[in-house]
Tab-separated table of C-alpha atoms in Angstrom:
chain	number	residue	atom	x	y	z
A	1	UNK	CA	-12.100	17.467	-122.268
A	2	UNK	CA	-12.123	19.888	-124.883
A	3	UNK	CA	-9.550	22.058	-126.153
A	4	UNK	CA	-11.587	25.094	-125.652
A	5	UNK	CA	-12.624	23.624	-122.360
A	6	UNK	CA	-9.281	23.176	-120.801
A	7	UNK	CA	-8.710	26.817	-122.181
A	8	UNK	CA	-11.337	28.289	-120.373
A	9	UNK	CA	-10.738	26.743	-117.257
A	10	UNK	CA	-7.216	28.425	-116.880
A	11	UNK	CA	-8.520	31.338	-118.122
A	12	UNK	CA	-11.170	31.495	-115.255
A	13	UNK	CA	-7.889	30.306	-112.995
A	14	UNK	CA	-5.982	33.222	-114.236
A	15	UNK	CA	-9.107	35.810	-113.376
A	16	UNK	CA	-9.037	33.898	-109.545
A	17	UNK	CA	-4.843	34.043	-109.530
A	18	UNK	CA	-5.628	38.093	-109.725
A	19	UNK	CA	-7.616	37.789	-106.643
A	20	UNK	CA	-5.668	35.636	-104.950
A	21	UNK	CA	-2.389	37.446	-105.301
A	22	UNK	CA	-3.840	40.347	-103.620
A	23	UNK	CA	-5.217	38.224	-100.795
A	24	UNK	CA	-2.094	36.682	-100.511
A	25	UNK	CA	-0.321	40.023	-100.170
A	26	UNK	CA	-2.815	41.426	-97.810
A	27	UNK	CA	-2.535	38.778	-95.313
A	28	UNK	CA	0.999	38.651	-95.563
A	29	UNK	CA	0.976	41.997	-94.702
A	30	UNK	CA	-1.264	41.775	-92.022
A	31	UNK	CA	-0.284	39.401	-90.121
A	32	UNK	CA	3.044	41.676	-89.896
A	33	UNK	CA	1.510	44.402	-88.455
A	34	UNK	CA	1.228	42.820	-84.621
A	35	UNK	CA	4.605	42.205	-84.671
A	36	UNK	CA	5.329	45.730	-85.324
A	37	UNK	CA	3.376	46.943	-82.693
A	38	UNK	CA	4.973	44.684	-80.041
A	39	UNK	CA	8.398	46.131	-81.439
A	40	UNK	CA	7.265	49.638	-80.597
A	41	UNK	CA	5.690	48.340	-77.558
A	42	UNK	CA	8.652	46.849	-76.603
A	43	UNK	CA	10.927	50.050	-77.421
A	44	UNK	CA	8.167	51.766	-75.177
A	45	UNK	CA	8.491	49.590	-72.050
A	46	UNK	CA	12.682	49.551	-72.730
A	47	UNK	CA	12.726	53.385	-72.455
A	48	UNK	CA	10.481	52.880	-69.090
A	49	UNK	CA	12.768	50.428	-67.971
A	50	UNK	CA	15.247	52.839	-68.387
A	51	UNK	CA	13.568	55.732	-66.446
A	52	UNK	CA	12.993	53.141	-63.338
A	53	UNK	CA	16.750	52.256	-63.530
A	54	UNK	CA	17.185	55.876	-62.995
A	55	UNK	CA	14.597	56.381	-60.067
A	56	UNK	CA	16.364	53.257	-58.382
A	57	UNK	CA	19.511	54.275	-58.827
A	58	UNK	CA	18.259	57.727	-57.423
A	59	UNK	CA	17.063	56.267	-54.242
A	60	UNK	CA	20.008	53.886	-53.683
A	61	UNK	CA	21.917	57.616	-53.898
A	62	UNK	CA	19.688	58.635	-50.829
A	63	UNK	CA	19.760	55.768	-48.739
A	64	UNK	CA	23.730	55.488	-48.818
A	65	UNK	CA	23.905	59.378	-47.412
A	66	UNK	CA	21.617	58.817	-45.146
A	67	UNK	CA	23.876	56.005	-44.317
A	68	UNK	CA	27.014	58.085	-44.451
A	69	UNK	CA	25.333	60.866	-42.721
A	70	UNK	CA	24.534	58.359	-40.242
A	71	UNK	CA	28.578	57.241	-39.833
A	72	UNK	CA	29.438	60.886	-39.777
A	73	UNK	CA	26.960	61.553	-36.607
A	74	UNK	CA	28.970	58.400	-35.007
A	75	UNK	CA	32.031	60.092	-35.555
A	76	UNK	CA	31.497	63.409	-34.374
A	77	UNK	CA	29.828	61.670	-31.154
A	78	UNK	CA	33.503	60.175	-31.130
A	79	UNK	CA	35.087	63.193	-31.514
A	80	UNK	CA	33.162	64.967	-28.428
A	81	UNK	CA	33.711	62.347	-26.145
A	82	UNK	CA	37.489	61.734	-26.951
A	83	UNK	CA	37.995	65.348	-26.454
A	84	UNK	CA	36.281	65.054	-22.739
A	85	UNK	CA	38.392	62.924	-22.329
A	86	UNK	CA	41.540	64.969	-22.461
A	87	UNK	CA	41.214	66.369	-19.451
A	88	UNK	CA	41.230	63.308	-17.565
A	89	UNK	CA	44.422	62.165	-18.708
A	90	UNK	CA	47.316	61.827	-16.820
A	91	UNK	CA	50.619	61.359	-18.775
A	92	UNK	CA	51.652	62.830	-21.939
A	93	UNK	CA	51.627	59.478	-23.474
A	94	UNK	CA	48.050	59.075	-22.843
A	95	UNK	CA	47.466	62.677	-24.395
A	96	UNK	CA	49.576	62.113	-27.381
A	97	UNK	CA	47.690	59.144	-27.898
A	98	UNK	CA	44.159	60.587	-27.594
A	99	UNK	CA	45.073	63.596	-29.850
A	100	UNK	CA	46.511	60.799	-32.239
A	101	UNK	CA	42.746	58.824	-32.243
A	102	UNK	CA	41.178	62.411	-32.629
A	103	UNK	CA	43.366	63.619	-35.554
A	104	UNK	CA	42.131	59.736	-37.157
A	105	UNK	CA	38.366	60.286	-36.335
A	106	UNK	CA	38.644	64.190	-37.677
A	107	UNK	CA	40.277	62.684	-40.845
A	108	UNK	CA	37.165	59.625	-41.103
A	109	UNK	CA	35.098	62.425	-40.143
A	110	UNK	CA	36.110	64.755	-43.019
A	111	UNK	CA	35.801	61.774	-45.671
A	112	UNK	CA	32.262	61.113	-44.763
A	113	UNK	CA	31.591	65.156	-45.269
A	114	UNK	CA	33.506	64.604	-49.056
A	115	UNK	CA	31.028	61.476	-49.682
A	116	UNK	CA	27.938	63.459	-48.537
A	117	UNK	CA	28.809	66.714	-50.581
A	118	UNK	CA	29.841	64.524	-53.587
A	119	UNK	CA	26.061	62.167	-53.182
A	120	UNK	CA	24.690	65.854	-53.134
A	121	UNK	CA	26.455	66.537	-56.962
A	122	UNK	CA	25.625	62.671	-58.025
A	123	UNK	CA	21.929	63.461	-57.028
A	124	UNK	CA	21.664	66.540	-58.778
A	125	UNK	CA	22.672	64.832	-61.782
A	126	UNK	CA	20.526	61.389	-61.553
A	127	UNK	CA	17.878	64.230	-60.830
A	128	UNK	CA	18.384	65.777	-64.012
A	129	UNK	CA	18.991	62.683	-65.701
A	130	UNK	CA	15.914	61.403	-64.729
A	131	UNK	CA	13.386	64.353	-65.446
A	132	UNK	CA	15.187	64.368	-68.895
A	133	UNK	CA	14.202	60.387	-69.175
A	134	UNK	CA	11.225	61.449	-68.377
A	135	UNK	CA	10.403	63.638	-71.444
A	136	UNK	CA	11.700	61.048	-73.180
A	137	UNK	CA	9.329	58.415	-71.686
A	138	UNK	CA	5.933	61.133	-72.401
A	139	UNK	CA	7.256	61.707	-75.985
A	140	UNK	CA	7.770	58.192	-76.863
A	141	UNK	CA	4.733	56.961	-75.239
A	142	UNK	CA	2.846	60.016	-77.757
A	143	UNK	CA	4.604	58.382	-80.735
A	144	UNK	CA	3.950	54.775	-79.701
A	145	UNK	CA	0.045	55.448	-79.300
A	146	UNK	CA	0.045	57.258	-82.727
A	147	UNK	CA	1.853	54.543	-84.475
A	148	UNK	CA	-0.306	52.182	-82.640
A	149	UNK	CA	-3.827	53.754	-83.819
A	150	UNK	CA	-2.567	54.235	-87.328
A	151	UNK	CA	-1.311	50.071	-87.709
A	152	UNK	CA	-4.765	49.202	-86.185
A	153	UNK	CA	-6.410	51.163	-88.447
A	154	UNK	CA	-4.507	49.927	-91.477
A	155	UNK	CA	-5.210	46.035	-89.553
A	156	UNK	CA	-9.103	47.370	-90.183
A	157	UNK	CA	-8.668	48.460	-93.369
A	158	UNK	CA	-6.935	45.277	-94.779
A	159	UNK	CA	-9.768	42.785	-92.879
A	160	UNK	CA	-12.312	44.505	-94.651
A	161	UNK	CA	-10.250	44.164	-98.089
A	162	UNK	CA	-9.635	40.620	-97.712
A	163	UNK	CA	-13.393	40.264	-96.918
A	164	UNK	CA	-13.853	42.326	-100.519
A	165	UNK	CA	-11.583	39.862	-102.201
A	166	UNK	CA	-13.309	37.041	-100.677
A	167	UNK	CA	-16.420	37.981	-101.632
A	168	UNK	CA	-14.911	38.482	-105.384
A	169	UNK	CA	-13.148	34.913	-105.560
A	170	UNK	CA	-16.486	33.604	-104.498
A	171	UNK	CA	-17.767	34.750	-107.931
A	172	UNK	CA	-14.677	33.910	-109.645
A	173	UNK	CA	-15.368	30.106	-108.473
A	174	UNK	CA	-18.107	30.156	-110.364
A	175	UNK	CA	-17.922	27.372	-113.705
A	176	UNK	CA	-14.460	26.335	-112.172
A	177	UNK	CA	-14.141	22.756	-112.811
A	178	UNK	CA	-13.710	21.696	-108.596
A	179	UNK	CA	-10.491	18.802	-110.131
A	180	UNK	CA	-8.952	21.623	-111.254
A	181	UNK	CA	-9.213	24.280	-108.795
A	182	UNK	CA	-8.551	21.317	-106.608
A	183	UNK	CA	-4.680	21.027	-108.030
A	184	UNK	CA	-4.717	24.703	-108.193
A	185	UNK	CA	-5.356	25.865	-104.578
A	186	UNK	CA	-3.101	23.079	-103.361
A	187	UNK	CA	-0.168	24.560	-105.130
A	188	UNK	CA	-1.425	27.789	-104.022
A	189	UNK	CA	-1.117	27.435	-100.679
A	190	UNK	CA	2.794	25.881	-101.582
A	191	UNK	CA	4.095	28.773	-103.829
A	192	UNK	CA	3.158	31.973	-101.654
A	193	UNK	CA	-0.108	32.788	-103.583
A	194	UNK	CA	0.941	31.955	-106.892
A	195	UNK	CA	-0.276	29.228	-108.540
A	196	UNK	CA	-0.318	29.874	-111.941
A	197	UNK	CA	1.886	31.277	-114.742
A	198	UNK	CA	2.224	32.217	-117.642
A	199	UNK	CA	5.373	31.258	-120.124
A	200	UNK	CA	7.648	34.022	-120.762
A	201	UNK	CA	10.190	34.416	-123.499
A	202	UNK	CA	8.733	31.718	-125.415
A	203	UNK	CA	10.088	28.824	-122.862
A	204	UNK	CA	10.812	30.137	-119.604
A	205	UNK	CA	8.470	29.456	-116.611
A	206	UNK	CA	7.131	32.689	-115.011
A	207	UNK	CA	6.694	31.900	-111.861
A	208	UNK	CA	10.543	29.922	-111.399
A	209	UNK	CA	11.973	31.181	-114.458
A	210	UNK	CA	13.454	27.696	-115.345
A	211	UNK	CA	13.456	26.349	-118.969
A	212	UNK	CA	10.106	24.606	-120.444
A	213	UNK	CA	11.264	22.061	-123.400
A	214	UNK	CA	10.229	22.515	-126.584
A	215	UNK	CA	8.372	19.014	-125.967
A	216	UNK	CA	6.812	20.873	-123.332
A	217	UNK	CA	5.527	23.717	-124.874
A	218	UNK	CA	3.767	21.624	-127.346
A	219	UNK	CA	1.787	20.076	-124.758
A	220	UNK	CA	0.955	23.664	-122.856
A	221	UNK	CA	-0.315	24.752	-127.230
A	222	UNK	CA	-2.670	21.920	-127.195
A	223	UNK	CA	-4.108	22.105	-124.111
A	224	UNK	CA	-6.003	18.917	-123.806
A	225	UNK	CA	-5.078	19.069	-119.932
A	226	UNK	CA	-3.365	21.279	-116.974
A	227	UNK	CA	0.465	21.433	-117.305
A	228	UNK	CA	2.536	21.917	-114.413
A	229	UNK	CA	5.985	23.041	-114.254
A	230	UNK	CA	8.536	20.234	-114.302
A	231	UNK	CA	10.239	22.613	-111.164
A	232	UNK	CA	8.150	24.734	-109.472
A	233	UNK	CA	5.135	23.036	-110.110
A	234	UNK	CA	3.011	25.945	-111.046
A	235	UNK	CA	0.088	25.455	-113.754
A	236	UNK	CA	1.744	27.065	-116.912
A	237	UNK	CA	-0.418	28.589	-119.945
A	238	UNK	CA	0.630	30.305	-123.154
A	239	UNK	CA	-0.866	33.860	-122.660
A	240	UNK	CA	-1.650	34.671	-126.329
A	241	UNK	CA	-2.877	31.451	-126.989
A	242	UNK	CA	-5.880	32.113	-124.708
């Protein structure tokens, strides 16, 4: 093939790496974007996690004063009938004795009335606690929406660039010789959307920045055929010499 041949061929590859590039970038980017809204999603359902922890934790507060309340009834019926029974008894022992099981079921009696006014206080609080969570839970479900609708937008926006692009390389294909767009797209789809490079600093690869040999560079000048770098692989081309 031709000098000039070979010369326009990477110059038509160079035109398509400027499209592909952007592709490249755009889809990279795009397929981030669902991950970051099942992050916020996630962050979303945590803080409603959170608030149901709450609410449960609320209602386990109820149930165990209703179940204290419930022991405190018992002992008060204890109290009652242990003080009927005082006037049955006939001995001082017995009396001491009775007094001695009220005094215990007064005591039991006034611990259940310290757990019930204390599960009033702890209420309160999980109350507040729980209408402050749920603020929380309105405000971040606002932000989550709004950061939703703006990623799905920019989802939109980014399918209908790539389609652009597309629609560009399509013309960009035209008069590429298929062998070498061939060798180019399969180390396109190895080196993140960057096939081709040129060769900076008169013998440094652009794309790996490794050392081209002076042997090397003689073969990218005459250009008889596609040279590939030795380490990343990519097609190389002298800029000015195009």
């Amino acid at each position: 093939m031709p000098d000039t041949s070979v010369k326009d061929q990477i110059r038509k590859l160079v035109e398509l790496q400027k499209i592909d590039i952007e592709v490249f970038k755009l889809r990279k980017s795009l397929k981030e974007k669902p991950s970051i809204i099942e992050n916020l999603k996630q962050e979303f359902e945590d803080k409603k996690e959170k608030l149901k922890n709450l609410e449960e934790k609320y209602k386990t507060i109820l149930v165990k004063r209703k179940e204290i309340e419930l022991e405190l009834k018992g002992k008060e019926d204890e109290i009652a009938k242990a003080n009927a029974q005082l006037s049955q008894l006939k001995t001082n022992k017995e009396y001491t004795a009775k007094i001695s099981e009220i005094e215990n079921l007064k005591a039991d009696k006034s611990i259940s009335e310290d757990k019930i006014l204390a599960s009033y206080d702890e209420a309160d609080a999980a109350g507040a606690e729980i209408e402050e969570e749920k603020k929380n839970v309105d405000q971040q479900e606002k932000e989550f929406l709004a950061q939703k609708k703006v990623l799905e937008d920019e989802i939109k926006v980014m399918d209908d660039q790539i389609k652009v692009k597309e629609s560009q390389r399509k013309q960009k294909l035209e008069g590429v010789d298929p062998n070498y767009l061939n060798r180019y797209e399969k180390i396109l789809n190895h080196r993140d959307g960057f096939a081709i490079a040129p060769v900076v600093n008169n013998n440094i690869c652009g794309g790996c920045y490794m050392n081209v040999t002076s042997q090397n560079i003689n073969v990218i000048k005459i250009g008889q055929e596609l040279f590939q770098c030795e380490f990343c692989t990519r097609i190389l081309y002298i800029e000015e010499d195009l």
